[in-house]
Amino acid sequence: MKSLIIEINNSIEVFEIKNLQDLESFRIAFLGSKGQVKALYGALKDVPNEQKKEVGQLINNLRNLAEEKYNNFKDNLEDHTNLNQHFDFSRPGDVNEIGSHHPIALVRKEIVDIFSRIGFSVSDGPEIEDDWHNFTALNFPPEHPARDMQDTFFVQKGEKEMALRTHTSSVQVRVMETSQPPIRTISPGRVYRNEAISARAHCFFHQIEGLYIDKSVSFGDLKQTLLYFAKEMFGEQAQIRLRPSYFPFTEPSAEVDVSCSICNAKGCNVCKHSGWLEILGCGMVDPNVLEAAGIDANIYSGFAFGMGVERITQLKYKVNDLRLYSENDIRFLKQFRASW
Ligand code: PHE
Protein backbone atom coordinates (compact mmCIF):
# COMPACT_ATOMS: atom_id res chain seq x y z
CA MET A 1 0.00 0.00 0.00
CA LYS A 2 2.76 2.40 0.99
CA SER A 3 4.70 1.69 -2.20
CA LEU A 4 1.53 2.34 -4.22
CA ILE A 5 1.16 5.68 -2.46
CA ILE A 6 4.78 6.59 -3.29
CA GLU A 7 4.19 5.59 -6.90
CA ILE A 8 1.09 7.76 -7.21
CA ASN A 9 2.94 10.57 -5.48
CA ASN A 10 5.59 10.39 -8.18
CA SER A 11 3.05 10.33 -10.98
CA ILE A 12 1.42 13.43 -9.52
CA GLU A 13 4.73 15.20 -9.40
CA VAL A 14 5.81 14.35 -12.92
CA PHE A 15 2.43 14.85 -14.57
CA GLU A 16 2.97 17.59 -17.15
CA ILE A 17 0.21 20.17 -17.36
CA LYS A 18 0.54 22.43 -20.40
CA ASN A 19 -2.99 23.52 -21.07
CA LEU A 20 -6.53 23.31 -19.82
CA GLN A 21 -7.00 19.91 -21.45
CA ASP A 22 -4.04 18.45 -19.52
CA LEU A 23 -5.42 20.01 -16.39
CA GLU A 24 -8.71 18.22 -16.87
CA SER A 25 -6.93 14.88 -17.50
CA PHE A 26 -4.99 15.45 -14.30
CA ARG A 27 -8.17 16.07 -12.37
CA ILE A 28 -9.81 12.92 -13.72
CA ALA A 29 -6.72 10.79 -13.11
CA PHE A 30 -6.16 11.80 -9.50
CA LEU A 31 -9.03 13.77 -8.03
CA GLY A 32 -12.08 12.55 -9.91
CA SER A 33 -14.56 10.10 -8.38
CA LYS A 34 -12.83 7.28 -10.29
CA GLY A 35 -9.38 8.75 -9.75
CA GLN A 36 -6.44 7.09 -8.07
CA VAL A 37 -6.64 9.01 -4.79
CA LYS A 38 -10.29 8.10 -4.37
CA ALA A 39 -9.39 4.46 -5.03
CA LEU A 40 -6.84 4.58 -2.22
CA TYR A 41 -9.49 5.75 0.22
CA GLY A 42 -11.56 2.76 -0.92
CA ALA A 43 -8.65 0.42 -0.28
CA LEU A 44 -8.12 1.83 3.22
CA LYS A 45 -10.71 -0.56 4.63
CA ASP A 46 -8.40 -3.52 3.89
CA VAL A 47 -5.45 -1.96 5.73
CA PRO A 48 -4.83 -3.54 9.16
CA ASN A 49 -6.37 -1.41 11.90
CA GLU A 50 -3.09 -0.44 13.58
CA GLN A 51 -1.80 1.03 10.28
CA LYS A 52 -5.04 2.80 9.30
CA LYS A 53 -4.14 6.09 10.96
CA GLU A 54 -0.70 6.34 9.37
CA VAL A 55 -1.85 5.22 5.90
CA GLY A 56 -4.91 7.47 6.10
CA GLN A 57 -2.60 10.38 6.84
CA LEU A 58 -0.41 9.51 3.82
CA ILE A 59 -3.46 9.41 1.53
CA ASN A 60 -4.60 12.79 2.88
CA ASN A 61 -1.16 14.23 2.09
CA LEU A 62 -1.40 12.78 -1.39
CA ARG A 63 -4.80 14.34 -1.93
CA ASN A 64 -3.51 17.71 -0.70
CA LEU A 65 -0.58 17.48 -3.08
CA ALA A 66 -2.83 16.72 -6.04
CA GLU A 67 -5.26 19.49 -5.09
CA GLU A 68 -2.51 22.02 -4.65
CA LYS A 69 -0.97 21.20 -8.02
CA TYR A 70 -4.41 21.33 -9.65
CA ASN A 71 -5.29 24.71 -8.13
CA ASN A 72 -1.93 26.28 -8.92
CA PHE A 73 -2.14 25.36 -12.57
CA LYS A 74 -5.78 26.30 -12.79
CA ASP A 75 -5.15 29.84 -11.54
CA ASN A 76 -2.13 30.17 -13.75
CA LEU A 77 -3.80 28.93 -16.91
CA GLU A 78 -6.88 31.04 -16.38
CA ASP A 79 -4.88 34.18 -15.64
CA HIS A 80 -2.49 33.87 -18.51
CA THR A 81 -4.60 31.91 -20.98
CA ASN A 82 -2.31 29.10 -21.99
CA LEU A 83 0.93 30.91 -21.33
CA ASN A 84 2.61 27.53 -21.22
CA GLN A 85 1.57 26.85 -24.78
CA HIS A 86 3.56 28.14 -27.70
CA PHE A 87 2.23 31.57 -28.47
CA ASP A 88 2.97 33.47 -31.63
CA PHE A 89 3.46 37.04 -30.48
CA SER A 90 3.89 38.27 -34.05
CA ARG A 91 0.35 37.21 -34.97
CA PRO A 92 -1.78 40.23 -35.93
CA GLY A 93 -4.42 41.04 -33.30
CA ASP A 94 -8.12 40.61 -33.90
CA VAL A 95 -9.42 43.89 -35.25
CA ASN A 96 -12.30 45.43 -33.33
CA GLU A 97 -14.92 46.52 -35.83
CA ILE A 98 -15.83 50.10 -35.05
CA GLY A 99 -19.32 51.15 -36.11
CA SER A 100 -19.99 54.40 -37.90
CA HIS A 101 -22.55 57.12 -37.47
CA HIS A 102 -25.41 57.22 -39.94
CA PRO A 103 -24.85 60.02 -42.48
CA ILE A 104 -28.19 61.58 -41.50
CA ALA A 105 -27.07 61.64 -37.86
CA LEU A 106 -23.75 63.24 -38.86
CA VAL A 107 -25.36 65.99 -40.89
CA ARG A 108 -28.15 66.57 -38.37
CA LYS A 109 -25.51 67.12 -35.69
CA GLU A 110 -23.56 69.44 -37.95
CA ILE A 111 -26.67 71.54 -38.65
CA VAL A 112 -27.63 71.61 -34.97
CA ASP A 113 -24.09 72.72 -34.06
CA ILE A 114 -24.15 75.52 -36.63
CA PHE A 115 -27.36 76.96 -35.21
CA SER A 116 -26.34 76.34 -31.60
CA ARG A 117 -23.36 78.62 -32.16
CA ILE A 118 -25.73 81.53 -32.78
CA GLY A 119 -27.96 80.79 -29.82
CA PHE A 120 -30.63 78.41 -31.12
CA SER A 121 -31.87 75.80 -28.66
CA VAL A 122 -33.13 72.37 -29.75
CA SER A 123 -36.77 71.42 -29.24
CA ASP A 124 -38.52 68.11 -29.66
CA GLY A 125 -42.13 66.96 -30.08
CA PRO A 126 -44.30 63.94 -30.93
CA GLU A 127 -44.25 62.23 -34.33
CA ILE A 128 -47.95 61.37 -34.06
CA GLU A 129 -49.58 64.78 -34.07
CA ASP A 130 -53.08 66.19 -33.82
CA ASP A 131 -54.59 68.28 -36.59
CA TRP A 132 -54.17 71.46 -34.58
CA HIS A 133 -50.38 71.32 -34.25
CA ASN A 134 -49.65 69.96 -37.71
CA PHE A 135 -52.16 72.09 -39.66
CA THR A 136 -54.75 74.35 -38.05
CA ALA A 137 -52.46 76.39 -35.80
CA LEU A 138 -50.19 76.84 -38.81
CA ASN A 139 -52.92 78.63 -40.71
CA PHE A 140 -54.13 75.68 -42.78
CA PRO A 141 -57.93 76.14 -42.57
CA PRO A 142 -60.03 72.93 -42.84
CA GLU A 143 -60.44 71.84 -46.45
CA HIS A 144 -57.76 74.29 -47.50
CA PRO A 145 -56.06 72.98 -50.65
CA ALA A 146 -52.68 73.70 -49.10
CA ARG A 147 -53.18 70.55 -47.03
CA ASP A 148 -52.69 68.63 -50.24
CA MET A 149 -49.17 70.01 -50.52
CA GLN A 150 -48.20 67.54 -47.86
CA ASP A 151 -49.71 64.13 -48.51
CA THR A 152 -50.56 63.01 -45.03
CA PHE A 153 -50.71 59.61 -43.32
CA PHE A 154 -53.66 59.59 -40.94
CA VAL A 155 -53.91 57.26 -37.96
CA GLN A 156 -56.74 56.59 -35.55
CA LYS A 157 -56.02 57.11 -31.87
CA GLY A 158 -59.15 56.07 -29.98
CA GLU A 159 -61.90 58.43 -31.17
CA LYS A 160 -59.43 60.94 -32.48
CA GLU A 161 -57.97 61.10 -35.95
CA MET A 162 -54.27 61.87 -35.72
CA ALA A 163 -51.62 62.45 -38.36
CA LEU A 164 -48.02 61.37 -38.70
CA ARG A 165 -46.48 64.83 -38.67
CA THR A 166 -45.69 66.08 -42.15
CA HIS A 167 -43.16 68.64 -40.91
CA THR A 168 -41.58 69.64 -37.63
CA SER A 169 -43.32 73.03 -37.75
CA SER A 170 -45.69 71.23 -35.35
CA VAL A 171 -42.95 71.31 -32.72
CA GLN A 172 -42.61 75.05 -33.20
CA VAL A 173 -46.31 75.51 -32.48
CA ARG A 174 -45.79 73.62 -29.23
CA VAL A 175 -42.83 75.82 -28.31
CA MET A 176 -44.82 79.01 -29.04
CA GLU A 177 -47.74 77.73 -26.96
CA THR A 178 -45.58 77.04 -23.95
CA SER A 179 -43.14 79.95 -23.96
CA GLN A 180 -43.01 83.66 -24.67
CA PRO A 181 -40.49 85.47 -26.91
CA PRO A 182 -37.61 85.80 -27.34
CA ILE A 183 -37.76 82.33 -28.90
CA ARG A 184 -34.84 80.96 -30.85
CA THR A 185 -35.13 77.26 -31.48
CA ILE A 186 -34.60 74.52 -34.04
CA SER A 187 -36.62 71.30 -34.24
CA PRO A 188 -34.87 68.31 -35.78
CA GLY A 189 -36.96 65.19 -36.34
CA ARG A 190 -38.44 62.56 -38.59
CA VAL A 191 -41.46 63.46 -40.70
CA TYR A 192 -43.80 61.41 -42.88
CA ARG A 193 -45.47 61.95 -46.24
CA ASN A 194 -47.58 59.61 -48.28
CA GLU A 195 -45.38 59.49 -51.34
CA ALA A 196 -44.28 56.67 -53.60
CA ILE A 197 -40.73 55.64 -52.75
CA SER A 198 -38.17 56.45 -55.42
CA ALA A 199 -34.62 57.77 -55.70
CA ARG A 200 -35.98 61.30 -55.19
CA ALA A 201 -38.85 60.84 -52.72
CA HIS A 202 -39.52 58.76 -49.63
CA CYS A 203 -42.43 58.26 -47.28
CA PHE A 204 -40.31 59.44 -44.37
CA PHE A 205 -37.37 61.77 -44.08
CA HIS A 206 -35.77 64.16 -41.61
CA GLN A 207 -36.21 67.86 -41.20
CA ILE A 208 -34.70 70.65 -39.22
CA GLU A 209 -36.96 73.63 -38.88
CA GLY A 210 -35.96 76.86 -37.22
CA LEU A 211 -37.96 79.61 -35.50
CA TYR A 212 -36.88 83.01 -34.26
CA ILE A 213 -39.38 85.34 -32.60
CA ASP A 214 -38.57 88.60 -30.90
CA LYS A 215 -39.35 92.31 -31.16
CA SER A 216 -38.61 93.68 -34.64
CA VAL A 217 -37.17 90.57 -36.27
CA SER A 218 -36.85 91.38 -39.97
CA PHE A 219 -36.56 89.60 -43.28
CA GLY A 220 -32.95 90.85 -43.34
CA ASP A 221 -32.25 88.86 -40.15
CA LEU A 222 -33.66 85.76 -41.86
CA LYS A 223 -31.50 86.23 -44.92
CA GLN A 224 -28.35 86.83 -42.90
CA THR A 225 -29.00 83.79 -40.72
CA LEU A 226 -29.43 81.58 -43.78
CA LEU A 227 -26.31 82.98 -45.44
CA TYR A 228 -24.38 82.23 -42.25
CA PHE A 229 -25.77 78.69 -42.32
CA ALA A 230 -24.88 78.14 -45.99
CA LYS A 231 -21.28 79.31 -45.48
CA GLU A 232 -20.80 77.18 -42.37
CA MET A 233 -22.28 74.13 -44.07
CA PHE A 234 -20.92 74.39 -47.60
CA GLY A 235 -17.87 76.65 -47.25
CA GLU A 236 -16.99 80.34 -47.34
CA GLN A 237 -17.61 80.61 -51.10
CA ALA A 238 -21.29 79.59 -50.71
CA GLN A 239 -23.92 82.07 -51.85
CA ILE A 240 -27.68 81.97 -51.45
CA ARG A 241 -30.59 83.31 -53.45
CA LEU A 242 -34.22 83.61 -52.41
CA ARG A 243 -37.16 83.00 -54.73
CA PRO A 244 -40.72 84.04 -53.79
CA SER A 245 -42.85 81.08 -52.73
CA TYR A 246 -45.94 80.19 -50.73
CA PHE A 247 -46.47 78.50 -47.36
CA PRO A 248 -49.66 78.95 -45.32
CA PHE A 249 -47.70 79.75 -42.16
CA THR A 250 -45.31 82.39 -43.51
CA GLU A 251 -45.86 85.70 -45.31
CA PRO A 252 -43.86 86.59 -47.29
CA SER A 253 -42.40 83.16 -48.08
CA ALA A 254 -39.36 82.14 -50.06
CA GLU A 255 -37.50 79.15 -51.30
CA VAL A 256 -33.77 79.27 -50.83
CA ASP A 257 -31.13 78.03 -53.26
CA VAL A 258 -27.47 77.62 -52.43
CA SER A 259 -24.74 77.95 -55.05
CA CYS A 260 -23.81 74.49 -56.29
CA SER A 261 -20.84 73.26 -54.28
CA ILE A 262 -20.25 70.38 -56.66
CA CYS A 263 -19.37 72.49 -59.74
CA ASN A 264 -18.59 75.73 -57.92
CA ALA A 265 -21.74 77.26 -59.46
CA LYS A 266 -20.40 76.72 -62.97
CA GLY A 267 -23.22 74.31 -63.91
CA CYS A 268 -23.31 70.50 -63.69
CA ASN A 269 -25.73 67.55 -63.76
CA VAL A 270 -26.65 67.90 -60.11
CA CYS A 271 -27.66 71.58 -60.35
CA LYS A 272 -29.10 70.96 -63.82
CA HIS A 273 -26.59 73.46 -65.22
CA SER A 274 -28.16 76.33 -63.30
CA GLY A 275 -25.41 76.71 -60.68
CA TRP A 276 -28.07 76.67 -57.91
CA LEU A 277 -29.57 73.99 -55.69
CA GLU A 278 -32.78 74.34 -53.68
CA ILE A 279 -32.19 73.59 -50.01
CA LEU A 280 -34.98 75.03 -47.88
CA GLY A 281 -38.23 76.95 -47.44
CA CYS A 282 -38.59 79.99 -45.22
CA GLY A 283 -40.51 83.16 -44.50
CA MET A 284 -41.78 85.62 -41.91
CA VAL A 285 -44.15 83.90 -39.47
CA ASP A 286 -47.73 84.78 -40.43
CA PRO A 287 -49.34 86.93 -37.68
CA ASN A 288 -52.25 84.42 -37.61
CA VAL A 289 -49.79 81.73 -36.51
CA LEU A 290 -48.40 83.91 -33.72
CA GLU A 291 -51.90 84.75 -32.49
CA ALA A 292 -53.08 81.10 -32.65
CA ALA A 293 -50.22 80.18 -30.33
CA GLY A 294 -50.89 83.03 -27.90
CA ILE A 295 -48.16 85.48 -28.98
CA ASP A 296 -49.07 89.13 -29.52
CA ALA A 297 -48.41 89.82 -33.22
CA ASN A 298 -48.54 93.58 -32.61
CA ILE A 299 -45.42 93.35 -30.44
CA TYR A 300 -43.54 90.43 -31.91
CA SER A 301 -42.48 89.24 -35.33
CA GLY A 302 -40.40 86.29 -36.38
CA PHE A 303 -38.99 84.16 -39.12
CA ALA A 304 -39.12 80.42 -39.73
CA PHE A 305 -37.31 78.08 -42.05
CA GLY A 306 -37.33 74.37 -42.72
CA MET A 307 -34.93 72.06 -44.51
CA GLY A 308 -34.64 68.35 -45.30
CA VAL A 309 -31.59 66.72 -43.73
CA GLU A 310 -31.45 64.13 -46.54
CA ARG A 311 -31.25 66.92 -49.09
CA ILE A 312 -28.33 68.61 -47.31
CA THR A 313 -26.61 65.23 -46.88
CA GLN A 314 -27.13 64.48 -50.56
CA LEU A 315 -25.36 67.70 -51.51
CA LYS A 316 -22.62 67.35 -48.95
CA TYR A 317 -21.80 63.71 -49.73
CA LYS A 318 -23.09 63.50 -53.31
CA VAL A 319 -25.58 60.72 -52.51
CA ASN A 320 -27.87 60.34 -55.50
CA ASP A 321 -30.53 57.94 -54.20
CA LEU A 322 -32.66 58.72 -51.14
CA ARG A 323 -33.42 55.05 -50.57
CA LEU A 324 -29.82 54.36 -49.53
CA TYR A 325 -30.44 56.12 -46.22
CA SER A 326 -32.92 53.54 -44.97
CA GLU A 327 -31.74 50.30 -46.57
CA ASN A 328 -29.04 49.68 -43.96
CA ASP A 329 -26.52 48.48 -46.49
CA ILE A 330 -23.28 48.56 -44.54
CA ARG A 331 -21.22 49.07 -47.70
CA PHE A 332 -22.93 52.47 -47.89
CA LEU A 333 -22.98 53.22 -44.16
CA LYS A 334 -19.31 52.32 -43.61
CA GLN A 335 -18.20 55.17 -45.82
CA PHE A 336 -19.21 57.73 -43.21
CA ARG A 337 -16.92 58.51 -40.33
CA ALA A 338 -17.47 61.09 -37.65
CA SER A 339 -14.76 63.36 -36.37
CA TRP A 340 -16.49 63.35 -32.96
N1 PHE B 1 -42.70 73.32 -43.06
C1 PHE B 1 -42.24 73.52 -44.41
C2 PHE B 1 -42.17 72.19 -45.12
O1 PHE B 1 -42.18 71.18 -44.48
C3 PHE B 1 -40.91 74.18 -44.49
C4 PHE B 1 -40.97 75.59 -43.99
C5 PHE B 1 -40.74 75.85 -42.65
C6 PHE B 1 -41.24 76.64 -44.83
C7 PHE B 1 -40.79 77.15 -42.18
C8 PHE B 1 -41.29 77.92 -44.39
C9 PHE B 1 -41.07 78.19 -43.06
O2 PHE B 1 -42.09 72.12 -46.31
Short mmCIF file of C-alpha atoms in Angstrom, two decimals, residues 70-335:
data_model
loop_
_atom_site.label_atom_id
_atom_site.label_comp_id
_atom_site.label_asym_id
_atom_site.label_seq_id
_atom_site.Cartn_x
_atom_site.Cartn_y
_atom_site.Cartn_z
CA TYR A 70 -4.41 21.33 -9.65
CA ASN A 71 -5.29 24.71 -8.13
CA ASN A 72 -1.93 26.28 -8.92
CA PHE A 73 -2.14 25.36 -12.57
CA LYS A 74 -5.78 26.30 -12.79
CA ASP A 75 -5.15 29.84 -11.54
CA ASN A 76 -2.13 30.17 -13.75
CA LEU A 77 -3.80 28.93 -16.91
CA GLU A 78 -6.88 31.04 -16.38
CA ASP A 79 -4.88 34.18 -15.64
CA HIS A 80 -2.49 33.87 -18.51
CA THR A 81 -4.60 31.91 -20.98
CA ASN A 82 -2.31 29.10 -21.99
CA LEU A 83 0.93 30.91 -21.33
CA ASN A 84 2.61 27.53 -21.22
CA GLN A 85 1.57 26.85 -24.78
CA HIS A 86 3.56 28.14 -27.70
CA PHE A 87 2.23 31.57 -28.47
CA ASP A 88 2.97 33.47 -31.63
CA PHE A 89 3.46 37.04 -30.48
CA SER A 90 3.89 38.27 -34.05
CA ARG A 91 0.35 37.21 -34.97
CA PRO A 92 -1.78 40.23 -35.93
CA GLY A 93 -4.42 41.04 -33.30
CA ASP A 94 -8.12 40.61 -33.90
CA VAL A 95 -9.42 43.89 -35.25
CA ASN A 96 -12.30 45.43 -33.33
CA GLU A 97 -14.92 46.52 -35.83
CA ILE A 98 -15.83 50.10 -35.05
CA GLY A 99 -19.32 51.15 -36.11
CA SER A 100 -19.99 54.40 -37.90
CA HIS A 101 -22.55 57.12 -37.47
CA HIS A 102 -25.41 57.22 -39.94
CA PRO A 103 -24.85 60.02 -42.48
CA ILE A 104 -28.19 61.58 -41.50
CA ALA A 105 -27.07 61.64 -37.86
CA LEU A 106 -23.75 63.24 -38.86
CA VAL A 107 -25.36 65.99 -40.89
CA ARG A 108 -28.15 66.57 -38.37
CA LYS A 109 -25.51 67.12 -35.69
CA GLU A 110 -23.56 69.44 -37.95
CA ILE A 111 -26.67 71.54 -38.65
CA VAL A 112 -27.63 71.61 -34.97
CA ASP A 113 -24.09 72.72 -34.06
CA ILE A 114 -24.15 75.52 -36.63
CA PHE A 115 -27.36 76.96 -35.21
CA SER A 116 -26.34 76.34 -31.60
CA ARG A 117 -23.36 78.62 -32.16
CA ILE A 118 -25.73 81.53 -32.78
CA GLY A 119 -27.96 80.79 -29.82
CA PHE A 120 -30.63 78.41 -31.12
CA SER A 121 -31.87 75.80 -28.66
CA VAL A 122 -33.13 72.37 -29.75
CA SER A 123 -36.77 71.42 -29.24
CA ASP A 124 -38.52 68.11 -29.66
CA GLY A 125 -42.13 66.96 -30.08
CA PRO A 126 -44.30 63.94 -30.93
CA GLU A 127 -44.25 62.23 -34.33
CA ILE A 128 -47.95 61.37 -34.06
CA GLU A 129 -49.58 64.78 -34.07
CA ASP A 130 -53.08 66.19 -33.82
CA ASP A 131 -54.59 68.28 -36.59
CA TRP A 132 -54.17 71.46 -34.58
CA HIS A 133 -50.38 71.32 -34.25
CA ASN A 134 -49.65 69.96 -37.71
CA PHE A 135 -52.16 72.09 -39.66
CA THR A 136 -54.75 74.35 -38.05
CA ALA A 137 -52.46 76.39 -35.80
CA LEU A 138 -50.19 76.84 -38.81
CA ASN A 139 -52.92 78.63 -40.71
CA PHE A 140 -54.13 75.68 -42.78
CA PRO A 141 -57.93 76.14 -42.57
CA PRO A 142 -60.03 72.93 -42.84
CA GLU A 143 -60.44 71.84 -46.45
CA HIS A 144 -57.76 74.29 -47.50
CA PRO A 145 -56.06 72.98 -50.65
CA ALA A 146 -52.68 73.70 -49.10
CA ARG A 147 -53.18 70.55 -47.03
CA ASP A 148 -52.69 68.63 -50.24
CA MET A 149 -49.17 70.01 -50.52
CA GLN A 150 -48.20 67.54 -47.86
CA ASP A 151 -49.71 64.13 -48.51
CA THR A 152 -50.56 63.01 -45.03
CA PHE A 153 -50.71 59.61 -43.32
CA PHE A 154 -53.66 59.59 -40.94
CA VAL A 155 -53.91 57.26 -37.96
CA GLN A 156 -56.74 56.59 -35.55
CA LYS A 157 -56.02 57.11 -31.87
CA GLY A 158 -59.15 56.07 -29.98
CA GLU A 159 -61.90 58.43 -31.17
CA LYS A 160 -59.43 60.94 -32.48
CA GLU A 161 -57.97 61.10 -35.95
CA MET A 162 -54.27 61.87 -35.72
CA ALA A 163 -51.62 62.45 -38.36
CA LEU A 164 -48.02 61.37 -38.70
CA ARG A 165 -46.48 64.83 -38.67
CA THR A 166 -45.69 66.08 -42.15
CA HIS A 167 -43.16 68.64 -40.91
CA THR A 168 -41.58 69.64 -37.63
CA SER A 169 -43.32 73.03 -37.75
CA SER A 170 -45.69 71.23 -35.35
CA VAL A 171 -42.95 71.31 -32.72
CA GLN A 172 -42.61 75.05 -33.20
CA VAL A 173 -46.31 75.51 -32.48
CA ARG A 174 -45.79 73.62 -29.23
CA VAL A 175 -42.83 75.82 -28.31
CA MET A 176 -44.82 79.01 -29.04
CA GLU A 177 -47.74 77.73 -26.96
CA THR A 178 -45.58 77.04 -23.95
CA SER A 179 -43.14 79.95 -23.96
CA GLN A 180 -43.01 83.66 -24.67
CA PRO A 181 -40.49 85.47 -26.91
CA PRO A 182 -37.61 85.80 -27.34
CA ILE A 183 -37.76 82.33 -28.90
CA ARG A 184 -34.84 80.96 -30.85
CA THR A 185 -35.13 77.26 -31.48
CA ILE A 186 -34.60 74.52 -34.04
CA SER A 187 -36.62 71.30 -34.24
CA PRO A 188 -34.87 68.31 -35.78
CA GLY A 189 -36.96 65.19 -36.34
CA ARG A 190 -38.44 62.56 -38.59
CA VAL A 191 -41.46 63.46 -40.70
CA TYR A 192 -43.80 61.41 -42.88
CA ARG A 193 -45.47 61.95 -46.24
CA ASN A 194 -47.58 59.61 -48.28
CA GLU A 195 -45.38 59.49 -51.34
CA ALA A 196 -44.28 56.67 -53.60
CA ILE A 197 -40.73 55.64 -52.75
CA SER A 198 -38.17 56.45 -55.42
CA ALA A 199 -34.62 57.77 -55.70
CA ARG A 200 -35.98 61.30 -55.19
CA ALA A 201 -38.85 60.84 -52.72
CA HIS A 202 -39.52 58.76 -49.63
CA CYS A 203 -42.43 58.26 -47.28
CA PHE A 204 -40.31 59.44 -44.37
CA PHE A 205 -37.37 61.77 -44.08
CA HIS A 206 -35.77 64.16 -41.61
CA GLN A 207 -36.21 67.86 -41.20
CA ILE A 208 -34.70 70.65 -39.22
CA GLU A 209 -36.96 73.63 -38.88
CA GLY A 210 -35.96 76.86 -37.22
CA LEU A 211 -37.96 79.61 -35.50
CA TYR A 212 -36.88 83.01 -34.26
CA ILE A 213 -39.38 85.34 -32.60
CA ASP A 214 -38.57 88.60 -30.90
CA LYS A 215 -39.35 92.31 -31.16
CA SER A 216 -38.61 93.68 -34.64
CA VAL A 217 -37.17 90.57 -36.27
CA SER A 218 -36.85 91.38 -39.97
CA PHE A 219 -36.56 89.60 -43.28
CA GLY A 220 -32.95 90.85 -43.34
CA ASP A 221 -32.25 88.86 -40.15
CA LEU A 222 -33.66 85.76 -41.86
CA LYS A 223 -31.50 86.23 -44.92
CA GLN A 224 -28.35 86.83 -42.90
CA THR A 225 -29.00 83.79 -40.72
CA LEU A 226 -29.43 81.58 -43.78
CA LEU A 227 -26.31 82.98 -45.44
CA TYR A 228 -24.38 82.23 -42.25
CA PHE A 229 -25.77 78.69 -42.32
CA ALA A 230 -24.88 78.14 -45.99
CA LYS A 231 -21.28 79.31 -45.48
CA GLU A 232 -20.80 77.18 -42.37
CA MET A 233 -22.28 74.13 -44.07
CA PHE A 234 -20.92 74.39 -47.60
CA GLY A 235 -17.87 76.65 -47.25
CA GLU A 236 -16.99 80.34 -47.34
CA GLN A 237 -17.61 80.61 -51.10
CA ALA A 238 -21.29 79.59 -50.71
CA GLN A 239 -23.92 82.07 -51.85
CA ILE A 240 -27.68 81.97 -51.45
CA ARG A 241 -30.59 83.31 -53.45
CA LEU A 242 -34.22 83.61 -52.41
CA ARG A 243 -37.16 83.00 -54.73
CA PRO A 244 -40.72 84.04 -53.79
CA SER A 245 -42.85 81.08 -52.73
CA TYR A 246 -45.94 80.19 -50.73
CA PHE A 247 -46.47 78.50 -47.36
CA PRO A 248 -49.66 78.95 -45.32
CA PHE A 249 -47.70 79.75 -42.16
CA THR A 250 -45.31 82.39 -43.51
CA GLU A 251 -45.86 85.70 -45.31
CA PRO A 252 -43.86 86.59 -47.29
CA SER A 253 -42.40 83.16 -48.08
CA ALA A 254 -39.36 82.14 -50.06
CA GLU A 255 -37.50 79.15 -51.30
CA VAL A 256 -33.77 79.27 -50.83
CA ASP A 257 -31.13 78.03 -53.26
CA VAL A 258 -27.47 77.62 -52.43
CA SER A 259 -24.74 77.95 -55.05
CA CYS A 260 -23.81 74.49 -56.29
CA SER A 261 -20.84 73.26 -54.28
CA ILE A 262 -20.25 70.38 -56.66
CA CYS A 263 -19.37 72.49 -59.74
CA ASN A 264 -18.59 75.73 -57.92
CA ALA A 265 -21.74 77.26 -59.46
CA LYS A 266 -20.40 76.72 -62.97
CA GLY A 267 -23.22 74.31 -63.91
CA CYS A 268 -23.31 70.50 -63.69
CA ASN A 269 -25.73 67.55 -63.76
CA VAL A 270 -26.65 67.90 -60.11
CA CYS A 271 -27.66 71.58 -60.35
CA LYS A 272 -29.10 70.96 -63.82
CA HIS A 273 -26.59 73.46 -65.22
CA SER A 274 -28.16 76.33 -63.30
CA GLY A 275 -25.41 76.71 -60.68
CA TRP A 276 -28.07 76.67 -57.91
CA LEU A 277 -29.57 73.99 -55.69
CA GLU A 278 -32.78 74.34 -53.68
CA ILE A 279 -32.19 73.59 -50.01
CA LEU A 280 -34.98 75.03 -47.88
CA GLY A 281 -38.23 76.95 -47.44
CA CYS A 282 -38.59 79.99 -45.22
CA GLY A 283 -40.51 83.16 -44.50
CA MET A 284 -41.78 85.62 -41.91
CA VAL A 285 -44.15 83.90 -39.47
CA ASP A 286 -47.73 84.78 -40.43
CA PRO A 287 -49.34 86.93 -37.68
CA ASN A 288 -52.25 84.42 -37.61
CA VAL A 289 -49.79 81.73 -36.51
CA LEU A 290 -48.40 83.91 -33.72
CA GLU A 291 -51.90 84.75 -32.49
CA ALA A 292 -53.08 81.10 -32.65
CA ALA A 293 -50.22 80.18 -30.33
CA GLY A 294 -50.89 83.03 -27.90
CA ILE A 295 -48.16 85.48 -28.98
CA ASP A 296 -49.07 89.13 -29.52
CA ALA A 297 -48.41 89.82 -33.22
CA ASN A 298 -48.54 93.58 -32.61
CA ILE A 299 -45.42 93.35 -30.44
CA TYR A 300 -43.54 90.43 -31.91
CA SER A 301 -42.48 89.24 -35.33
CA GLY A 302 -40.40 86.29 -36.38
CA PHE A 303 -38.99 84.16 -39.12
CA ALA A 304 -39.12 80.42 -39.73
CA PHE A 305 -37.31 78.08 -42.05
CA GLY A 306 -37.33 74.37 -42.72
CA MET A 307 -34.93 72.06 -44.51
CA GLY A 308 -34.64 68.35 -45.30
CA VAL A 309 -31.59 66.72 -43.73
CA GLU A 310 -31.45 64.13 -46.54
CA ARG A 311 -31.25 66.92 -49.09
CA ILE A 312 -28.33 68.61 -47.31
CA THR A 313 -26.61 65.23 -46.88
CA GLN A 314 -27.13 64.48 -50.56
CA LEU A 315 -25.36 67.70 -51.51
CA LYS A 316 -22.62 67.35 -48.95
CA TYR A 317 -21.80 63.71 -49.73
CA LYS A 318 -23.09 63.50 -53.31
CA VAL A 319 -25.58 60.72 -52.51
CA ASN A 320 -27.87 60.34 -55.50
CA ASP A 321 -30.53 57.94 -54.20
CA LEU A 322 -32.66 58.72 -51.14
CA ARG A 323 -33.42 55.05 -50.57
CA LEU A 324 -29.82 54.36 -49.53
CA TYR A 325 -30.44 56.12 -46.22
CA SER A 326 -32.92 53.54 -44.97
CA GLU A 327 -31.74 50.30 -46.57
CA ASN A 328 -29.04 49.68 -43.96
CA ASP A 329 -26.52 48.48 -46.49
CA ILE A 330 -23.28 48.56 -44.54
CA ARG A 331 -21.22 49.07 -47.70
CA PHE A 332 -22.93 52.47 -47.89
CA LEU A 333 -22.98 53.22 -44.16
CA LYS A 334 -19.31 52.32 -43.61
CA GLN A 335 -18.20 55.17 -45.82
#
